[in-house]
Amino acid sequence: MVLATYTGIHPDISESEFRRVAAELFRQRSDMIRNITLAPDNVIRFVYPQAGNEAALGLDLENHPEQSESVYRMMQAADTVLAGPWELVQGGTGLIIRTPVYLNSDRGRHDPEAYWGLTSIPIDMEAIYEITGLINLQDRLDMAIRGRDGLGPAGAVFFGDPELFSRDSVRQEVIIKGGRWELAALPRGGWSAATARPMAWHFTGLTLVLMAGALAWRMTQQSDRVRVSQALHQSLSERLRATIAAMPDICFILDSEGRYLEVFGGHDPQIYHTSHQALLGRTLHEVMPRDKADLFLARIHETLRTGQLQSIEYALSVDDVEGVEPESGPTGPQWFEGRITPLGKDVMGRPAVIWLSVNITQRKKAQDSMRFMALHDALTGLANRTLLRDRIIHAIAQARREQSRIAVMYIDLDDFKPINDSLGHDAGDTVLCEVAQRLNESVRDSDTVARVGGDEFVILLEKLPDPELAARIAEKILEVLGRPIHAKGRACQVTTSIGISLYPDDGETYESLLGAADRALYEAKSQGKGRYWQTDSRLTDISS
């Protein structure tokens, strides 16, 4: 069912999205369909058309006295079932085609956690009777149908005289999507009224009538997804084209060679390039860089081999895709989540997959932003203690492999508190941000500057050519931080104390190196502040 599939992919479906998809489905057989509903958690929240069907909104199907049994049966079967015919709350009688909605994930359909709700399509019973000719046949035949809720002979009679099933009537099973019915018929006035005709002729004529009725039901009710009237010979693209075209995301059908057979949807130029029809008939290797084409084709082959949904996240720029016009969509690299599902081998006449591509660039940006906030100081943008620890551990491992040195510098602002006390925290924040900028400008791009406390900073120097480089950088920092910093119209003067530790001289772990640098900082402060102290095995004071 198209609506069930769409909702499984977009569980946060909006009212406008629902109307777009439902309107296209409704248009195809508006002569039979009463309405289309969507029920998250089995409570109807969406209905199309809404006019005349308002009474259905809010209906709790799971606890409905007549319809709850079919809901449980649908959930247990994890497939489309029939409900009714029942009297509808908005008036009239309808045969309800009910289909479960499952979140589009790697979890199985029978996983309760994947169940989202259901969609229902009530079919006008009077229209069914008219289309199948049952109304006209009543002039010659007494007929009855049983099998409410698609239960066949076990279901209640909902058309005609129940007594026909107790008499010597001719029976015909009617196979319909989601269930079956049983049709019973007798000549008007009984068999004796037909004795004027040859018996063989009579039986042949009646049987043909009943079989024709059953065939009409099978053809009318055949539906693979949500359709109620399309024939079996239609391909998947013909069944889904109009609906997928209304989807905000883009779908590709590709064969086992990576050739684009169909392209649907993706008409929003803010998130997709609308010139994607240029891909039709071409292969992945004809339009993309080899590494990307190899990656995508491997996923297609894996999907066809396993017969299971495959997922992939990838970045793609319009410059990577030949034939797509850059001005027809967003600029710069875009992130996508691809969901690849195998198609039946007869759908396209060859092995093929449907590749749903969802633009997740904004989600990626949000994730990157959250990741940055988790690893960086909110005020200065410098690395925080968590990121610093990771960087130092990584630098130690690399230095051990390369037999090189690293240095850790612990920095404290000596005269910061009076600035906060006299000018306020806003001025203090201005000073801290300026200090952060000056520290970044004093080291190499490969080094790390972190803020680990209110006025405390740590610098990681990697791949030191000699230990004296740390001393020269400390001297530079003392000089640049000694210059006035302007805040709230005042020139603020701060002094700085620095403690330095070296790997492997002063420690071979994160804790030992940071502890040695902290002790060296304490020593620098005890010597009069405004200086640095570099520890080694002799703890020599080389401050200036």
XYZ file of C-alpha atoms in Angstrom:
544
model
C 0.000 0.000 0.000
C 1.464 3.292 -1.126
C 0.214 5.355 1.819
C 1.423 2.749 4.317
C 4.826 2.643 2.620
C 5.109 6.443 2.507
C 4.122 6.795 6.162
C 6.622 4.109 7.191
C 9.347 6.176 5.550
C 7.947 9.479 6.913
C 6.395 8.635 10.311
C 6.128 12.366 11.161
C 3.852 12.914 8.149
C 2.158 16.312 8.137
C -1.435 17.132 7.252
C -0.374 18.660 3.923
C 1.759 15.637 3.003
C -1.104 13.285 3.834
C -3.507 15.307 1.682
C -1.120 15.204 -1.305
C -0.700 11.436 -1.215
C -4.313 10.626 -0.309
C -5.722 12.972 -2.983
C -3.880 11.111 -5.732
C -5.077 7.726 -4.463
C -8.630 8.993 -4.051
C -8.678 10.462 -7.555
C -7.932 7.074 -9.113
C -11.235 5.508 -7.937
C -13.335 8.283 -6.462
C -16.416 6.419 -7.733
C -15.796 3.659 -5.167
C -13.626 5.066 -2.369
C -15.541 6.760 0.447
C -12.452 8.232 2.093
C -8.867 7.468 3.098
C -7.783 7.558 6.746
C -4.505 7.321 8.625
C -4.472 6.188 12.263
C -1.269 6.473 14.302
C -1.550 4.182 17.329
C -4.854 2.975 15.786
C -6.645 6.294 16.387
C -7.818 8.112 13.234
C -5.996 11.468 13.019
C -6.111 12.101 9.255
C -9.000 11.733 6.801
C -9.372 12.675 3.143
C -11.620 14.192 1.994
C -12.429 15.769 5.320
C -15.728 17.318 4.291
C -18.497 14.925 5.278
C -16.089 12.597 7.115
C -15.343 14.701 10.211
C -17.077 12.142 12.439
C -14.299 9.621 11.731
C -11.598 11.826 13.305
C -10.571 10.619 16.751
C -12.153 7.178 16.301
C -10.271 4.594 18.407
C -10.305 1.551 16.127
C -8.491 -0.726 18.565
C -11.332 -0.360 21.076
C -14.222 -0.116 18.603
C -17.002 -2.624 19.457
C -17.328 -3.825 15.843
C -13.994 -3.110 14.197
C -11.457 -3.948 16.907
C -11.376 -7.653 15.952
C -10.179 -6.842 12.431
C -7.518 -4.484 13.844
C -6.074 -7.255 16.034
C -6.212 -9.688 13.118
C -4.339 -7.200 10.911
C -1.661 -6.637 13.572
C -1.240 -10.372 14.086
C -0.990 -11.097 10.342
C 1.144 -7.974 9.699
C -0.732 -7.649 6.412
C -3.791 -6.119 4.765
C -7.164 -7.425 5.971
C -10.799 -6.661 5.233
C -13.170 -5.191 7.790
C -16.914 -5.201 7.301
C -18.932 -4.219 5.519
C -19.891 -2.054 8.508
C -22.055 0.984 9.076
C -19.693 3.986 9.032
C -19.871 6.670 11.744
C -20.184 9.315 9.030
C -23.096 7.422 7.423
C -23.467 4.703 4.829
C -21.980 1.229 4.593
C -18.402 0.515 3.665
C -16.060 -2.386 3.077
C -12.838 -1.318 4.816
C -9.435 -2.260 3.421
C -7.126 -1.988 6.420
C -3.314 -2.043 6.101
C -0.716 -1.870 8.913
C 2.026 0.772 8.870
C 5.518 -0.224 9.976
C 8.511 2.049 10.410
C 10.889 1.623 7.511
C 13.861 0.024 9.290
C 15.842 -3.164 9.465
C 13.422 -4.506 12.080
C 10.952 -7.109 10.967
C 7.286 -6.464 10.359
C 6.369 -8.628 13.352
C 8.463 -6.497 15.715
C 5.964 -4.585 17.905
C 8.449 -1.737 18.228
C 8.257 -1.159 14.451
C 4.429 -0.906 14.391
C 3.251 2.701 13.778
C -0.485 2.396 13.188
C -2.754 1.700 10.232
C -4.409 3.141 7.154
C -7.964 2.391 6.053
C -9.896 2.786 2.805
C -13.688 2.350 3.138
C -15.225 1.212 -0.195
C -18.826 2.164 -0.992
C -20.784 -1.121 -0.938
C -23.576 0.211 -3.147
C -20.987 1.078 -5.780
C -19.543 -2.441 -5.525
C -22.952 -4.015 -5.972
C -23.605 -1.791 -8.976
C -20.224 -2.363 -10.660
C -20.328 -6.159 -10.256
C -23.881 -6.380 -11.596
C -25.377 -7.882 -8.448
C -28.252 -5.369 -8.491
C -29.263 -6.309 -12.039
C -28.943 -10.063 -11.356
C -31.516 -9.804 -8.566
C -34.270 -9.753 -11.204
C -33.432 -13.373 -12.048
C -31.592 -14.711 -9.016
C -31.942 -14.746 -5.254
C -28.455 -14.052 -3.923
C -26.688 -13.689 -0.613
C -23.094 -12.999 0.414
C -21.437 -13.952 3.684
C -17.961 -13.471 5.051
C -18.009 -10.175 6.946
C -14.459 -9.089 7.793
C -13.221 -11.345 4.967
C -13.804 -14.512 7.024
C -15.471 -16.519 4.259
C -18.123 -19.070 5.403
C -17.282 -18.258 9.041
C -18.300 -14.612 8.577
C -21.769 -13.126 8.946
C -24.161 -12.568 6.016
C -24.166 -8.959 4.898
C -26.097 -9.126 1.613
C -29.312 -10.937 0.796
C -31.288 -13.629 2.629
C -29.220 -15.775 5.068
C -31.637 -18.651 4.398
C -30.034 -19.175 0.991
C -27.053 -20.810 2.717
C -29.398 -23.403 4.252
C -30.998 -24.310 0.930
C -29.684 -26.125 -2.147
C -28.138 -22.967 -3.594
C -25.096 -22.807 -5.833
C -22.038 -21.517 -3.936
C -19.042 -19.609 -5.305
C -16.000 -18.499 -3.313
C -14.910 -14.937 -4.034
C -11.197 -14.261 -3.444
C -10.417 -10.695 -2.484
C -7.346 -8.920 -1.174
C -7.218 -9.460 2.581
C -9.926 -12.098 2.806
C -12.658 -14.047 1.040
C -16.439 -14.157 0.756
C -18.963 -16.827 -0.221
C -21.729 -16.126 -2.713
C -24.956 -18.199 -2.746
C -27.550 -18.039 -5.537
C -30.852 -19.640 -6.544
C -33.142 -18.947 -9.487
C -36.043 -16.662 -8.644
C -38.824 -18.900 -7.378
C -36.488 -21.851 -6.793
C -35.246 -24.634 -9.015
C -38.768 -25.621 -10.023
C -39.217 -22.304 -11.807
C -36.306 -23.156 -14.077
C -37.508 -26.651 -15.106
C -38.764 -25.353 -18.414
C -35.109 -25.014 -19.472
C -32.696 -27.911 -20.037
C -30.959 -28.632 -16.726
C -27.461 -28.691 -18.228
C -28.058 -25.285 -19.811
C -29.303 -23.875 -16.559
C -26.330 -25.043 -14.534
C -23.894 -23.798 -17.138
C -25.495 -20.374 -17.314
C -25.710 -19.925 -13.560
C -22.148 -21.100 -12.977
C -20.855 -18.687 -15.587
C -22.770 -15.843 -13.970
C -21.337 -16.626 -10.563
C -17.811 -17.063 -11.866
C -18.081 -13.795 -13.740
C -19.148 -12.098 -10.525
C -16.221 -13.611 -8.636
C -13.829 -12.578 -11.395
C -15.171 -9.046 -11.262
C -14.523 -8.983 -7.527
C -10.986 -10.297 -7.942
C -10.156 -7.753 -10.632
C -11.821 -4.870 -8.825
C -10.305 -5.586 -5.410
C -6.789 -6.626 -6.545
C -4.310 -4.364 -4.808
C -0.674 -4.881 -3.992
C -0.295 -1.750 -1.883
C -3.170 0.713 -1.583
C -4.788 0.636 -4.940
C -8.250 -0.869 -5.339
C -8.617 -1.038 -9.089
C -5.301 -1.280 -10.967
C -4.622 -4.450 -12.963
C -1.853 -6.950 -12.271
C -0.004 -6.220 -15.536
C 0.980 -2.684 -14.461
C 4.619 -2.210 -13.464
C 5.697 -0.767 -10.141
C 6.573 2.583 -11.677
C 3.063 2.883 -13.152
C 1.475 1.985 -9.826
C 3.527 4.407 -7.773
C 4.442 7.222 -10.166
C 1.783 9.746 -9.179
C 2.166 9.144 -5.457
C 5.960 9.150 -5.338
C 5.994 12.285 -7.486
C 4.235 14.013 -4.584
C 6.873 12.800 -2.114
C 9.452 15.346 -0.940
C 12.278 12.806 -1.280
C 13.731 11.331 -4.450
C 13.487 7.707 -5.610
C 15.587 5.927 -8.209
C 14.995 2.536 -9.782
C 18.316 1.017 -10.821
C 19.104 -2.352 -12.326
C 21.924 -4.729 -11.422
C 24.294 -2.843 -13.741
C 23.613 0.442 -11.962
C 21.511 1.825 -14.819
C 18.858 4.428 -13.970
C 15.500 3.029 -15.112
C 13.161 5.452 -13.350
C 13.450 8.630 -11.268
C 10.582 9.908 -9.080
C 9.927 12.743 -6.640
C 12.498 15.184 -5.292
C 10.873 18.310 -6.725
C 11.888 20.705 -3.920
C 14.870 22.686 -5.322
C 15.959 23.657 -1.807
C 17.039 20.079 -1.032
C 17.179 18.262 -4.407
C 18.279 19.041 -7.955
C 15.215 18.989 -10.177
C 17.144 18.145 -13.367
C 17.651 14.515 -12.329
C 15.721 13.171 -15.342
C 19.005 13.568 -17.227
C 20.183 10.401 -15.429
C 17.659 8.105 -17.116
C 19.239 5.379 -19.226
C 22.749 6.081 -17.937
C 24.788 4.021 -15.489
C 26.366 5.032 -12.198
C 29.839 4.770 -13.738
C 28.807 7.074 -16.568
C 27.695 9.915 -14.307
C 29.753 9.614 -11.093
C 33.385 9.315 -9.971
C 34.551 5.714 -9.968
C 34.855 5.402 -6.180
C 31.279 6.572 -5.619
C 29.909 4.417 -8.454
C 31.749 1.336 -7.126
C 30.361 1.935 -3.620
C 26.772 2.364 -4.805
C 26.876 -0.595 -7.197
C 28.228 -2.827 -4.416
C 25.225 -1.885 -2.253
C 22.850 -2.661 -5.108
C 24.434 -6.099 -5.570
C 24.265 -6.762 -1.817
C 20.566 -5.820 -1.772
C 19.797 -8.155 -4.678
C 21.875 -10.956 -3.157
C 20.285 -10.855 0.302
C 16.817 -9.680 -0.661
C 16.964 -7.367 2.367
C 16.768 -3.616 2.886
C 20.205 -1.960 2.833
C 20.998 1.490 4.238
C 23.887 3.827 3.486
C 24.839 7.403 4.372
C 26.910 9.319 1.866
C 27.953 12.827 0.836
C 27.405 13.936 -2.756
C 27.910 17.228 -4.551
C 26.261 18.275 -7.794
C 29.770 18.493 -9.243
C 30.035 14.703 -8.706
C 27.041 13.943 -10.949
C 27.376 14.538 -14.663
C 24.315 15.885 -16.446
C 22.620 17.425 -13.409
C 22.363 21.215 -13.671
C 23.994 22.967 -10.679
C 21.458 25.809 -10.721
C 18.527 23.371 -10.354
C 19.176 22.678 -6.667
C 21.311 23.305 -3.578
C 24.999 24.165 -3.732
C 27.846 22.473 -1.931
C 28.114 18.909 -0.628
C 24.844 17.371 0.528
C 24.421 14.408 2.867
C 21.944 11.660 2.001
C 20.579 8.517 3.588
C 19.956 5.861 0.961
C 17.464 3.056 1.622
C 17.745 0.335 -0.992
C 14.997 -2.262 -1.389
C 14.947 -5.144 -3.896
C 12.145 -5.283 -6.445
C 10.561 -8.451 -7.733
C 12.434 -9.768 -10.757
C 9.352 -9.330 -12.959
C 8.644 -5.714 -12.006
C 11.128 -4.155 -14.422
C 11.797 -7.261 -16.491
C 15.256 -7.570 -14.909
C 16.807 -7.567 -11.383
C 16.374 -4.061 -9.962
C 16.168 -2.068 -6.740
C 14.323 1.021 -5.611
C 16.707 3.513 -3.987
C 15.056 6.105 -1.753
C 17.424 9.016 -1.185
C 16.621 11.293 1.764
C 18.521 14.563 2.146
C 19.831 14.582 5.730
C 22.181 17.566 5.375
C 20.386 19.603 8.023
C 20.361 16.613 10.375
C 24.090 16.134 9.802
C 24.733 19.805 10.498
C 22.735 19.537 13.711
C 24.686 16.417 14.714
C 27.983 18.151 13.914
C 26.881 21.161 15.929
C 25.962 18.982 18.916
C 29.238 17.080 18.597
C 31.163 20.376 18.504
C 29.336 21.656 21.582
C 30.096 18.414 23.417
C 33.833 18.759 22.736
C 34.389 22.516 22.832
C 34.125 25.363 25.295
C 30.887 27.282 24.761
C 32.435 30.728 25.363
C 35.743 30.595 23.486
C 35.205 27.755 21.034
C 38.426 26.117 22.238
C 38.710 22.396 22.922
C 37.280 21.371 26.299
C 38.761 18.908 28.790
C 37.142 15.897 27.076
C 38.633 16.697 23.668
C 41.976 17.649 25.239
C 42.213 14.261 26.938
C 41.528 12.486 23.654
C 44.113 14.586 21.807
C 46.823 14.025 24.444
C 46.224 10.248 24.558
C 46.418 10.115 20.755
C 49.571 12.284 20.722
C 51.266 10.034 23.314
C 50.538 6.938 21.218
C 51.900 8.603 18.096
C 54.995 9.908 19.900
C 55.665 6.417 21.274
C 55.532 4.952 17.747
C 57.682 7.694 16.238
C 59.956 8.109 19.287
C 59.273 11.846 19.295
C 58.423 14.386 22.018
C 55.310 16.300 22.992
C 54.797 19.095 25.523
C 51.856 20.045 27.731
C 51.598 23.684 28.859
C 49.310 24.587 31.770
C 48.415 28.317 31.670
C 46.733 30.423 34.352
C 45.805 34.119 34.232
C 47.239 35.721 37.366
C 45.149 38.880 37.543
C 41.822 37.881 36.071
C 39.564 38.005 39.159
C 39.905 41.788 39.693
C 38.657 42.318 36.117
C 35.511 40.286 36.827
C 34.992 42.042 40.160
C 35.438 45.596 38.876
C 34.049 45.468 35.327
C 31.620 42.548 35.504
C 31.408 39.138 33.903
C 30.719 40.523 30.431
C 34.095 42.229 30.471
C 35.652 39.079 31.875
C 34.203 37.048 28.987
C 35.634 39.546 26.499
C 39.070 39.155 28.053
C 38.850 35.339 28.001
C 37.871 35.314 24.315
C 40.757 37.607 23.436
C 43.163 35.422 25.407
C 41.870 32.355 23.519
C 42.450 34.064 20.178
C 45.975 35.167 21.089
C 46.869 31.665 22.305
C 45.633 30.152 19.028
C 47.752 32.625 17.076
C 50.832 31.732 19.132
C 50.942 28.017 18.224
C 50.979 25.879 15.110
C 47.812 24.610 13.366
C 48.693 21.080 14.456
C 48.720 22.051 18.159
C 45.693 22.091 20.477
C 44.547 24.949 22.725
C 41.958 24.060 25.368
C 40.088 25.900 28.097
C 39.874 23.654 31.168
C 38.633 26.095 33.826
C 37.481 29.658 34.429
C 40.829 31.297 33.636
C 42.883 28.148 33.002
C 44.096 26.937 29.619
C 46.163 23.985 28.395
C 48.196 23.780 25.189
C 49.308 20.496 23.614
C 52.414 20.780 21.426
C 52.957 17.758 19.194
C 56.079 16.527 17.367
C 58.543 18.815 19.111
C 61.845 18.920 17.210
C 63.583 19.784 20.507
C 62.490 20.605 24.079
C 63.574 24.237 23.712
C 60.682 24.910 21.316
C 58.247 24.697 24.241
C 60.269 27.322 26.113
C 60.293 29.647 23.096
C 56.525 29.315 22.677
C 56.045 30.027 26.410
C 58.098 33.195 26.055
C 55.963 34.249 23.088
C 52.745 33.628 25.049
C 53.976 35.704 28.001
C 54.714 38.526 25.583
C 51.381 38.496 23.646
C 49.244 38.088 26.770
C 51.142 40.889 28.448
C 49.692 43.387 26.001
C 46.584 45.298 27.181
C 43.165 43.833 26.381
C 40.341 46.316 25.843
C 36.980 45.587 27.471
C 34.152 48.049 28.169
C 36.373 50.916 27.137
C 39.076 49.981 29.606
C 42.552 48.638 28.926
C 42.859 45.509 31.062
C 46.270 44.163 32.014
C 46.739 40.508 32.878
C 49.806 38.514 33.743
C 50.262 34.826 33.029
C 51.944 31.863 34.682
C 52.859 28.758 32.688
C 53.903 25.255 33.692
C 55.429 22.908 31.103
C 55.848 19.117 31.095
C 57.442 16.916 28.426
C 56.840 13.415 27.125
C 58.500 11.064 27.892
C 60.663 12.940 30.434
C 57.883 13.880 32.879
C 55.338 11.170 32.226
C 53.929 8.740 29.690
C 50.209 9.055 30.415
C 47.607 11.800 30.186
C 47.313 12.048 33.950
C 51.061 12.134 34.633
C 51.787 14.780 31.988
C 48.920 17.052 33.068
C 49.872 16.586 36.726
C 53.524 17.467 36.028
C 52.468 20.594 34.097
C 50.159 21.609 36.977
C 53.002 21.234 39.502
C 55.279 23.293 37.253
C 52.567 25.987 37.086
C 52.405 26.071 40.872
C 56.188 26.467 40.966
C 56.021 29.350 38.458
C 53.435 31.143 40.603
C 55.481 30.605 43.742
C 58.437 32.286 41.994
C 56.508 35.512 41.498
C 54.003 34.926 38.664
C 54.321 36.296 35.145
C 56.774 33.530 34.238
C 56.985 29.929 33.099
C 58.565 26.869 34.650
C 59.626 23.889 32.575
C 60.074 20.706 34.540
C 62.605 18.024 33.751
C 64.304 15.437 35.888
C 66.153 18.254 37.734
C 63.146 20.667 37.910
C 65.364 23.490 36.658
C 63.895 27.019 36.705
C 64.412 28.481 33.245
C 61.782 31.227 33.492
C 62.483 34.716 32.322
